Coordinates of C-alpha atoms in Angstrom, one line a residue:
Chain A
X177 CA -16.9 2.4 7.9
X178 CA -13.2 3.3 7.5
X179 CA -12.6 4.9 4.2
X180 CA -10.1 7.1 2.3
X181 CA -11.3 8.9 -0.8
X182 CA -8.7 10.2 -3.3
X183 CA -9.1 12.6 -6.2
X184 CA -8.5 12.9 -9.1
X185 CA -8.1 9.4 -10.4
X186 CA -6.0 10.7 -13.3
X187 CA -4.1 13.9 -13.7
X188 CA -2.1 15.2 -16.6
X189 CA 0.2 18.3 -16.2
X190 CA 2.8 20.0 -18.4
X191 CA 6.4 19.6 -17.3
X192 CA 7.3 22.3 -14.8
X193 CA 3.7 22.8 -13.7
X194 CA 2.4 21.9 -10.2
X195 CA 0.2 18.8 -9.4
X196 CA -2.1 18.5 -6.5
X197 CA -3.7 15.3 -5.2
X198 CA -6.4 15.4 -2.5
X199 CA -7.6 12.8 0.0
X200 CA -10.3 12.7 2.6
X201 CA -10.4 10.2 5.5
X202 CA -13.3 9.1 7.7
X203 CA -11.7 8.1 11.0
X204 CA -11.2 11.1 13.2
X205 CA -8.7 9.1 15.2
X206 CA -6.3 8.7 12.2
X207 CA -3.0 10.3 13.2
X208 CA -0.6 9.3 10.5
X209 CA -0.8 9.9 6.7
X210 CA 1.8 8.5 4.4
X211 CA 1.9 9.0 0.6
X212 CA 3.2 6.4 -1.8
X213 CA 4.5 6.5 -5.4
X214 CA 4.1 3.4 -7.5
X215 CA 5.9 3.3 -10.9
X216 CA 4.7 0.9 -13.5
X217 CA 5.4 -2.7 -12.5
X218 CA 7.1 -1.7 -9.3
X219 CA 6.2 -1.7 -5.6
X220 CA 4.6 1.3 -3.8
X221 CA 7.3 3.4 -2.2
X222 CA 6.8 5.8 0.7
X223 CA 7.7 9.3 -0.5
X224 CA 6.5 11.5 2.3
X225 CA 4.3 11.4 5.4
X226 CA 2.7 13.7 7.9
X227 CA 1.4 13.3 11.4
X228 CA -1.7 14.8 12.8
X229 CA 0.1 17.3 15.1
X230 CA 1.6 19.0 12.0
X231 CA -0.2 21.0 9.4
X232 CA 2.4 20.9 6.6
X233 CA 5.6 19.2 5.7
X234 CA 7.9 19.8 2.8
X235 CA 10.7 17.7 1.2
X236 CA 12.2 19.4 -1.8
X237 CA 9.6 19.6 -4.6
X238 CA 7.0 17.6 -2.6
X239 CA 4.8 18.9 0.2
X240 CA 1.9 17.6 2.2
X241 CA -0.8 19.5 4.0
X242 CA -3.3 18.3 6.5
X243 CA -6.6 19.8 7.7
X244 CA -7.7 17.8 10.7
X245 CA -11.0 19.6 11.1
X246 CA -12.0 18.9 7.5
X247 CA -10.3 15.5 7.5
X248 CA -8.5 16.5 4.3
X249 CA -4.9 16.0 3.3
X250 CA -3.1 16.8 0.1
X251 CA 0.0 16.1 -1.9
X252 CA 1.6 19.0 -3.8
X253 CA 4.4 18.4 -6.4
X254 CA 6.0 21.5 -7.8
X255 CA 8.1 21.9 -10.9
X256 CA 7.0 18.5 -12.1
X257 CA 9.3 16.3 -14.2
X258 CA 8.7 13.4 -16.5
X259 CA 10.1 11.0 -13.8
X260 CA 7.2 12.1 -11.5
X261 CA 4.8 10.2 -13.7
X262 CA 3.5 7.3 -11.6
X263 CA 0.4 6.3 -9.6
X264 CA 0.3 8.0 -6.2
X265 CA -1.6 6.6 -3.2
X266 CA -2.6 8.3 0.0
X267 CA -3.2 6.4 3.2
X268 CA -4.5 7.0 6.7
X269 CA -3.7 5.1 9.8
X270 CA -6.5 3.2 11.5
X271 CA -5.6 2.4 15.1
X272 CA -2.0 1.5 15.9
X273 CA -1.2 -0.9 13.1
X274 CA -3.5 -0.6 10.1
X275 CA -3.5 1.6 7.0
X276 CA -6.3 2.3 4.6
X277 CA -5.2 3.3 1.1
X278 CA -6.9 5.6 -1.3
X279 CA -7.8 4.4 -4.8
X280 CA -4.8 6.0 -6.4
X281 CA -4.1 8.9 -8.8
X282 CA -2.3 8.3 -12.1
X283 CA -0.1 11.3 -12.8
X284 CA 1.2 12.0 -16.2
X285 CA 3.8 14.7 -16.7
X286 CA 3.9 15.7 -20.3
X287 CA 7.3 16.8 -21.7
Chain B
X57 CA 19.0 -4.5 5.2
X58 CA 17.5 -5.8 1.9
X59 CA 14.0 -4.6 2.7
X60 CA 10.9 -6.8 2.5
X61 CA 11.6 -9.8 0.4
X62 CA 8.8 -11.7 -1.4
X63 CA 8.9 -15.0 -3.3
X64 CA 8.2 -16.0 -5.9
X65 CA 8.2 -12.8 -8.1
X66 CA 6.0 -14.5 -10.6
X67 CA 3.7 -17.5 -10.4
X68 CA 1.6 -19.1 -13.1
X69 CA -0.6 -21.9 -12.0
X70 CA -3.6 -23.9 -13.1
X71 CA -7.0 -23.4 -11.6
X72 CA -7.5 -25.7 -8.6
X73 CA -3.8 -25.8 -7.6
X74 CA -2.5 -24.6 -4.3
X75 CA -0.4 -21.5 -4.3
X76 CA 1.9 -20.3 -1.5
X77 CA 3.3 -16.8 -1.4
X78 CA 6.2 -16.0 0.9
X79 CA 7.4 -12.9 2.7
X80 CA 10.3 -11.9 4.9
X81 CA 9.9 -8.8 7.0
X82 CA 12.3 -6.0 7.6
X83 CA 14.3 -6.8 10.7
X84 CA 12.9 -5.1 13.7
X85 CA 9.4 -4.5 12.2
X86 CA 6.6 -6.0 14.1
X87 CA 3.6 -5.5 11.8
X88 CA 3.0 -7.4 8.6
X89 CA 0.4 -6.7 5.9
X90 CA -0.7 -8.7 2.9
X91 CA -2.3 -6.6 0.1
X92 CA -3.8 -7.6 -3.2
X93 CA -3.6 -5.2 -6.1
X94 CA -5.8 -5.3 -9.3
X95 CA -6.8 -2.7 -11.8
X96 CA -10.4 -3.0 -10.8
X97 CA -10.1 -2.9 -7.1
X98 CA -6.8 -1.1 -6.4
X99 CA -4.9 -2.0 -3.2
X100 CA -6.9 -4.2 -0.9
X101 CA -5.7 -5.1 2.6
X102 CA -6.2 -8.8 3.0
X103 CA -4.9 -9.4 6.5
X104 CA -2.4 -7.9 9.0
X105 CA -0.4 -9.3 11.8
X106 CA 1.2 -7.6 14.8
X107 CA 3.8 -9.5 16.8
X108 CA 3.0 -12.6 14.9
X109 CA -0.7 -12.5 15.8
X110 CA -3.4 -12.0 13.2
X111 CA -5.2 -8.8 14.1
X112 CA -7.7 -8.3 11.3
X113 CA -8.4 -10.8 8.6
X114 CA -11.7 -9.2 7.4
X115 CA -10.2 -8.5 4.0
X116 CA -9.5 -12.1 3.2
X117 CA -11.9 -12.8 0.4
X118 CA -12.8 -16.4 1.1
X119 CA -11.9 -19.5 3.1
X120 CA -9.7 -20.5 0.2
X121 CA -7.3 -17.8 1.5
X122 CA -5.2 -18.4 4.6
X123 CA -2.1 -16.6 6.1
X124 CA 0.3 -17.6 8.7
X125 CA 3.2 -16.0 10.6
X126 CA 5.2 -18.8 12.2
X127 CA 7.9 -16.4 13.5
X128 CA 8.7 -12.7 13.8
X129 CA 10.3 -12.5 10.4
X130 CA 8.4 -14.7 8.0
X131 CA 4.8 -15.0 6.7
X132 CA 3.0 -17.1 4.1
X133 CA -0.2 -16.5 2.2
X134 CA -1.9 -19.6 0.8
X135 CA -4.6 -20.0 -1.7
X136 CA -6.2 -23.4 -2.0
X137 CA -7.8 -24.1 -4.4
X138 CA -6.8 -21.2 -6.7
X139 CA -9.2 -19.6 -9.2
X140 CA -8.6 -17.4 -12.2
X141 CA -10.2 -14.4 -10.4
X142 CA -7.3 -14.6 -7.8
X143 CA -5.0 -13.4 -10.5
X144 CA -3.4 -10.2 -9.1
X145 CA -0.2 -8.8 -7.7
X146 CA 0.1 -9.7 -4.0
X147 CA 2.2 -7.4 -1.9
X148 CA 3.6 -8.0 1.5
X149 CA 4.5 -5.0 3.6
X150 CA 6.0 -4.5 7.0
X151 CA 6.0 -1.6 9.5
X152 CA 7.1 -0.6 12.9
X153 CA 4.5 0.8 15.2
X154 CA 2.7 3.9 14.0
X155 CA 3.3 5.6 17.3
X156 CA 6.6 7.3 16.5
X157 CA 9.1 8.0 13.8
X158 CA 8.7 7.1 10.2
X159 CA 6.2 4.4 10.4
X160 CA 4.8 3.8 7.0
X161 CA 4.4 0.4 5.5
X162 CA 7.4 -0.8 3.5
X163 CA 6.4 -2.9 0.6
X164 CA 8.0 -5.9 -1.0
X165 CA 8.4 -6.2 -4.7
X166 CA 5.2 -8.2 -5.0
X167 CA 4.3 -11.6 -6.5
X168 CA 2.4 -11.5 -9.8
X169 CA 0.0 -14.4 -9.7
X170 CA -1.7 -15.7 -12.8
X171 CA -4.2 -18.5 -12.5
X172 CA -5.2 -20.1 -15.8

């Protein structure tokens, strides 16, 4: 069935280091991949997205890469800061209207 | 635009009572999603609507759960009767079509439901 796997479930990095979160999707027809950041007690918020016709997209310290052949996509955060600490979710579109979310990665940036 | 608006923000109710959660979509969005979030199960899609029509309700856990979208901007999720295991944060999200532009789902602030 439709599935998005996300790894790791928790990630601790030193401030200034890079963090990488990886996701794998199952539906080869998925064509849109958003990433969400959820701070404690708050709503998930869209931080970056990528479409299937693009291999990489960057927005300041955040970048996403997509490998359609392998059905992998990843979130890269460089020069991490304490305020990057949150739970990050990947998602993949299913059909026109639906999104399946990964299980989340709890990122801790240690000062 | 104030974004997706949910009410109430917090709800504490006794087992067996009816609970109604409310959601107002972002103007111009035509897809509406209800999610449930718990520590154990993460973000679960319960149901989603497109143009007011329920498209997929396979995530609705039981017949005790029902959702409606009486118009293009408003939806309700009802639990009747509620049970302690329904305790979770319920998020509503809206989205334009995924076909073009920025089309991720935009979440409301959630309703934290506690059933005692």
